[in-house]
CSV table of C-alpha atoms in Angstrom, one decimal:
chain,number,residue,atom,x,y,z
A,1,MET,CA,-51.6,50.0,-30.2
A,2,GLU,CA,-48.4,48.5,-31.4
A,3,GLU,CA,-47.1,48.3,-27.8
A,4,SER,CA,-50.1,46.3,-26.7
A,5,LYS,CA,-49.6,43.9,-29.6
A,6,ILE,CA,-46.0,43.4,-28.6
A,7,VAL,CA,-47.0,42.8,-25.0
A,8,GLU,CA,-49.6,40.3,-26.0
A,9,SER,CA,-47.1,38.5,-28.3
A,10,LEU,CA,-44.6,38.4,-25.4
A,11,LYS,CA,-47.2,37.0,-23.0
A,12,PHE,CA,-48.1,34.4,-25.6
A,13,LEU,CA,-44.4,33.5,-26.1
A,14,LEU,CA,-43.8,33.3,-22.4
A,15,SER,CA,-46.9,31.1,-22.0
A,16,SER,CA,-45.7,28.8,-24.8
A,17,VAL,CA,-42.2,28.6,-23.3
A,18,LYS,CA,-43.7,27.7,-19.9
A,19,LYS,CA,-45.9,25.1,-21.4
A,20,LEU,CA,-43.0,23.7,-23.3
A,21,SER,CA,-40.8,23.7,-20.2
A,22,ASP,CA,-43.5,22.0,-18.2
A,23,SER,CA,-43.8,19.4,-20.9
A,24,PHE,CA,-40.1,18.8,-20.9
A,25,ILE,CA,-40.1,18.4,-17.1
A,26,THR,CA,-43.0,16.0,-17.2
A,27,THR,CA,-41.3,14.0,-20.0
A,28,GLU,CA,-38.0,14.0,-18.1
A,29,LYS,CA,-39.7,12.7,-15.0
A,30,LYS,CA,-41.4,9.9,-16.9
A,31,LEU,CA,-38.1,9.0,-18.6
A,32,THR,CA,-36.3,9.1,-15.3
A,33,ARG,CA,-38.9,6.8,-13.8
A,34,SER,CA,-38.6,4.5,-16.9
A,35,PHE,CA,-34.8,4.4,-16.6
A,36,ASP,CA,-35.0,3.7,-12.9
A,37,ASN,CA,-37.4,0.9,-13.6
A,38,VAL,CA,-35.2,-0.5,-16.3
A,39,ALA,CA,-32.1,-0.2,-14.1
A,40,ALA,CA,-34.0,-2.1,-11.3
A,41,ASP,CA,-35.0,-4.8,-13.8
A,42,VAL,CA,-31.4,-5.1,-15.0
A,43,VAL,CA,-30.1,-5.5,-11.4
A,44,ASP,CA,-32.9,-8.1,-10.7
A,45,LEU,CA,-31.9,-10.0,-13.8
A,46,GLN,CA,-28.2,-9.9,-12.9
A,47,GLU,CA,-29.0,-11.3,-9.5
A,48,ARG,CA,-31.1,-14.0,-11.0
A,49,ILE,CA,-28.4,-14.9,-13.5
A,50,GLU,CA,-25.7,-15.0,-10.7
A,51,TRP,CA,-28.0,-17.3,-8.6
A,52,LEU,CA,-28.6,-19.6,-11.6
A,53,GLU,CA,-24.9,-19.7,-12.3
A,54,LYS,CA,-24.2,-20.6,-8.7
A,55,GLN,CA,-26.8,-23.4,-8.9
A,56,LEU,CA,-25.2,-24.7,-12.1
A,57,VAL,CA,-21.7,-24.7,-10.5
A,58,ASP,CA,-23.1,-26.5,-7.4
A,59,LEU,CA,-24.8,-29.1,-9.6
A,60,SER,CA,-21.6,-29.8,-11.6
A,61,ASP,CA,-19.5,-29.8,-8.4
A,62,GLY,CA,-22.0,-32.1,-6.7
A,63,ALA,CA,-21.7,-34.6,-9.6
A,64,LEU,CA,-17.9,-34.3,-9.3
A,65,VAL,CA,-17.9,-34.9,-5.6
A,66,SER,CA,-20.1,-37.9,-5.9
A,67,SER,CA,-17.5,-39.5,-8.0
A,68,ARG,CA,-14.8,-39.1,-5.4
A,69,THR,CA,-14.3,-41.3,-2.4
A,70,GLN,CA,-12.8,-38.5,-0.1
A,71,MET,CA,-13.7,-34.9,0.0
A,72,THR,CA,-12.9,-33.7,3.5
A,73,PRO,CA,-10.4,-30.8,3.1
A,74,GLY,CA,-7.3,-31.4,5.1
A,75,LEU,CA,-5.8,-28.0,4.3
A,76,PRO,CA,-6.9,-24.5,5.2
A,77,VAL,CA,-10.1,-23.3,3.4
A,78,ARG,CA,-10.3,-19.6,2.3
A,79,PRO,CA,-12.8,-17.7,4.5
A,80,GLY,CA,-16.1,-17.2,2.7
A,81,SER,CA,-15.9,-20.4,0.6
A,82,GLU,CA,-16.4,-22.9,3.5
A,83,GLU,CA,-20.0,-23.7,2.3
A,84,ARG,CA,-19.0,-24.4,-1.3
A,85,VAL,CA,-19.0,-28.0,-2.5
A,86,VAL,CA,-15.4,-27.3,-3.8
A,87,PRO,CA,-13.9,-24.6,-1.6
A,88,ALA,CA,-11.0,-22.3,-2.4
A,89,ILE,CA,-7.6,-23.1,-0.8
A,90,ASN,CA,-6.1,-20.7,1.7
A,91,LEU,CA,-2.4,-21.3,1.1
A,92,PRO,CA,0.3,-19.3,-0.6
A,93,LEU,CA,1.8,-20.6,-3.8
A,94,GLU,CA,5.0,-21.9,-2.2
A,95,ASP,CA,3.0,-24.1,0.2
A,96,ILE,CA,0.7,-25.4,-2.5
A,97,LEU,CA,3.8,-26.4,-4.5
A,98,ASP,CA,5.2,-28.2,-1.4
A,99,VAL,CA,1.9,-30.0,-0.9
A,100,TYR,CA,1.8,-31.0,-4.6
A,101,ALA,CA,5.4,-32.4,-4.4
A,102,SER,CA,4.8,-34.4,-1.2
A,103,THR,CA,1.1,-35.3,-0.9
A,104,PRO,CA,-0.9,-34.1,-4.0
A,105,ALA,CA,-4.0,-36.0,-2.9
A,106,LEU,CA,-4.5,-33.3,-0.3
A,107,LEU,CA,-5.3,-30.8,-3.1
A,108,GLU,CA,-8.1,-32.9,-4.6
A,109,PRO,CA,-10.9,-31.5,-2.4
A,110,PHE,CA,-10.0,-28.0,-3.8
A,111,SER,CA,-9.7,-29.0,-7.4
A,112,ARG,CA,-11.9,-29.2,-10.5
A,113,PRO,CA,-10.5,-31.6,-13.2
A,114,CYS,CA,-10.5,-30.1,-16.6
A,115,SER,CA,-9.0,-30.6,-20.1
A,116,VAL,CA,-8.2,-28.5,-23.1
A,117,SER,CA,-11.6,-27.7,-24.8
A,118,ALA,CA,-12.7,-29.1,-28.2
A,119,ARG,CA,-12.9,-25.4,-29.4
A,120,THR,CA,-9.1,-25.1,-28.9
A,121,LEU,CA,-8.2,-28.6,-30.2
A,122,SER,CA,-10.3,-28.0,-33.4
A,123,GLY,CA,-8.7,-24.6,-34.0
A,124,GLU,CA,-12.0,-22.8,-33.7
A,125,ILE,CA,-10.3,-20.4,-31.2
A,126,GLU,CA,-6.7,-19.4,-30.9
A,127,GLU,CA,-6.8,-19.2,-27.1
A,128,VAL,CA,-6.0,-22.2,-24.9
A,129,GLU,CA,-9.4,-22.9,-23.3
A,130,LEU,CA,-10.1,-25.5,-20.6
A,131,GLU,CA,-13.4,-26.9,-19.6
A,132,MET,CA,-14.4,-29.1,-16.6
A,133,PHE,CA,-14.2,-32.8,-17.4
A,134,VAL,CA,-14.3,-35.5,-14.7
A,135,GLN,CA,-11.5,-37.5,-16.3
A,136,GLY,CA,-9.5,-34.3,-17.1
A,137,THR,CA,-5.7,-34.3,-17.0
A,138,THR,CA,-5.4,-30.9,-15.2
A,139,TRP,CA,-6.6,-29.7,-11.9
A,140,ALA,CA,-7.9,-26.1,-11.6
A,141,LEU,CA,-7.7,-24.7,-8.1
A,142,GLU,CA,-9.0,-21.4,-6.8
A,143,ALA,CA,-6.3,-19.9,-4.6
A,144,LEU,CA,-5.7,-16.7,-2.7
A,145,ASP,CA,-7.0,-13.4,-4.2
A,146,GLY,CA,-9.2,-15.4,-6.6
A,147,VAL,CA,-6.3,-16.5,-8.6
A,148,TRP,CA,-6.9,-19.8,-10.5
A,149,LEU,CA,-3.9,-22.2,-10.7
A,150,LEU,CA,-3.6,-25.1,-13.1
A,151,VAL,CA,-1.5,-28.2,-12.0
A,152,PRO,CA,-1.1,-31.5,-13.7
A,153,ARG,CA,-3.4,-34.2,-12.3
A,154,PRO,CA,-1.2,-36.6,-10.3
A,155,GLY,CA,-0.1,-39.5,-12.5
A,156,THR,CA,-0.2,-37.6,-15.8
A,157,LEU,CA,3.4,-36.3,-15.8
A,158,GLU,CA,4.8,-39.7,-16.7
A,159,ARG,CA,2.4,-40.5,-19.6
A,160,ARG,CA,3.8,-40.2,-23.1
A,161,THR,CA,0.4,-39.5,-24.5
A,162,GLN,CA,0.0,-36.4,-22.3
A,163,LEU,CA,3.0,-34.5,-23.7
A,164,GLU,CA,1.2,-32.5,-26.3
A,165,SER,CA,-1.5,-31.5,-23.8
A,166,LEU,CA,1.2,-30.5,-21.2
A,167,GLU,CA,3.1,-28.4,-23.7
A,168,ARG,CA,-0.1,-26.3,-24.3
A,169,LEU,CA,0.0,-25.3,-20.6
A,170,TYR,CA,3.6,-25.5,-19.5
A,171,ALA,CA,7.1,-24.8,-20.7
A,172,ILE,CA,9.2,-28.0,-20.3
A,173,GLU,CA,12.8,-27.8,-19.3
A,174,GLY,CA,14.9,-30.9,-20.2
A,175,VAL,CA,13.8,-33.9,-22.2
A,176,LYS,CA,10.8,-33.5,-24.6
A,177,GLU,CA,9.8,-37.2,-24.5
A,178,LEU,CA,7.9,-39.1,-21.9
A,179,PRO,CA,8.1,-41.2,-19.8
A,180,ALA,CA,10.3,-39.0,-17.7
A,181,LEU,CA,10.2,-37.8,-14.1
A,182,LEU,CA,8.9,-34.3,-14.6
A,183,GLN,CA,8.6,-31.9,-11.6
A,184,LEU,CA,6.1,-29.0,-11.3
A,185,ILE,CA,8.2,-25.9,-10.8
A,186,GLU,CA,5.5,-23.3,-11.4
A,187,PRO,CA,1.7,-23.8,-12.0
A,188,ALA,CA,0.0,-22.3,-15.0
A,189,SER,CA,-2.5,-19.6,-14.3
A,190,ALA,CA,-5.9,-19.1,-15.8
A,191,MET,CA,-8.8,-16.6,-15.9
A,192,VAL,CA,-12.4,-17.6,-15.5
A,193,VAL,CA,-14.7,-17.8,-18.5
A,194,VAL,CA,-17.6,-19.5,-16.7
A,195,HIS,CA,-17.0,-19.9,-12.9
A,196,GLY,CA,-16.1,-23.4,-12.0
A,197,ARG,CA,-16.7,-24.8,-15.5
A,198,ARG,CA,-14.5,-23.0,-18.1
A,199,TRP,CA,-11.2,-21.2,-18.0
A,200,GLN,CA,-8.7,-19.6,-20.4
A,201,LEU,CA,-5.0,-19.9,-20.0
A,202,ARG,CA,-3.4,-16.7,-18.9
A,203,GLN,CA,0.2,-17.7,-18.4
A,204,LYS,CA,2.1,-20.9,-18.9
A,205,GLY,CA,3.6,-22.8,-16.0
A,206,LEU,CA,6.9,-24.6,-15.8
A,207,LEU,CA,7.8,-28.3,-15.7
A,208,SER,CA,11.4,-29.6,-15.4
A,209,VAL,CA,13.3,-32.9,-15.3
A,210,ASN,CA,15.5,-31.1,-12.8
A,211,PRO,CA,13.6,-30.9,-9.5
A,212,ASP,CA,13.9,-27.9,-7.2
A,213,PRO,CA,16.3,-29.1,-4.5
A,214,LEU,CA,14.7,-27.0,-1.8
A,215,ARG,CA,11.2,-28.3,-2.6
A,216,VAL,CA,12.4,-31.9,-2.8
A,217,SER,CA,14.2,-31.5,0.5
A,218,THR,CA,10.9,-30.3,2.0
A,219,ALA,CA,9.0,-33.2,0.5
A,220,GLU,CA,11.7,-35.6,1.9
A,221,ARG,CA,11.4,-34.1,5.3
A,222,LEU,CA,7.7,-34.5,5.3
A,223,ALA,CA,8.0,-38.1,4.1
A,224,ASN,CA,10.5,-38.9,6.8
A,225,LEU,CA,8.2,-37.3,9.4
A,226,GLU,CA,5.3,-39.4,8.2
A,227,ARG,CA,7.5,-42.5,8.5
A,228,ARG,CA,8.5,-41.6,12.0
A,229,ILE,CA,4.9,-41.0,13.0
A,230,ALA,CA,3.9,-44.3,11.5
A,231,ARG,CA,6.7,-46.1,13.5
A,232,LEU,CA,5.7,-44.4,16.7
A,233,GLU,CA,2.0,-45.3,16.2
A,234,GLY,CA,3.0,-48.9,15.5
A,235,THR,CA,5.2,-49.0,18.7
A,236,THR,CA,2.5,-47.5,21.0
A,237,GLY,CA,-0.3,-49.5,19.4
């Protein structure tokens, strides 16, 4: 009699365990399906956000380009960015510096003008943040490997009123007063906060009153070459 009760009890326990196990499996499947659905929704939302961000960048870039008279890139464009309103430049740093020293206007199609943000100027944040501004005093360029470079907008290096802004982004060798003939030795670098619209300074660049003789020499050679071409065109014309 006792043995039969034990057997019945075991059967009951086994049945209960099986029901509990089946319940766990069913619940786990439902949770898995729910998590999969949530994950799919998250991916879909991320794709939508990325699409919207791209549209916002294109809109702001479109407004920027409409304010420019010339936007045909005369320098190599990084593959994959050809269709962008403002493409990425496909040149190493040394070549970018040479172009900046000789013909900085060639960099304009690759640049987004920006200035130090109000949040930085007001002391709201400690970081040096820059935001896109059509009349900005700095050019942000997307270069190789997705690196963002910051170079002074041509014409700003001689303005006395720009010294404080320049010192936020560059170390300055030589005189600390403008006007002075400053040379870009090394661009500042930045990391993206909002693509194409906001950046944060990562590393200061370098300006100097003493130009790099090799770079000046390159610029002079290019200028001489341009003069020779102009003379030849005038002779043959």
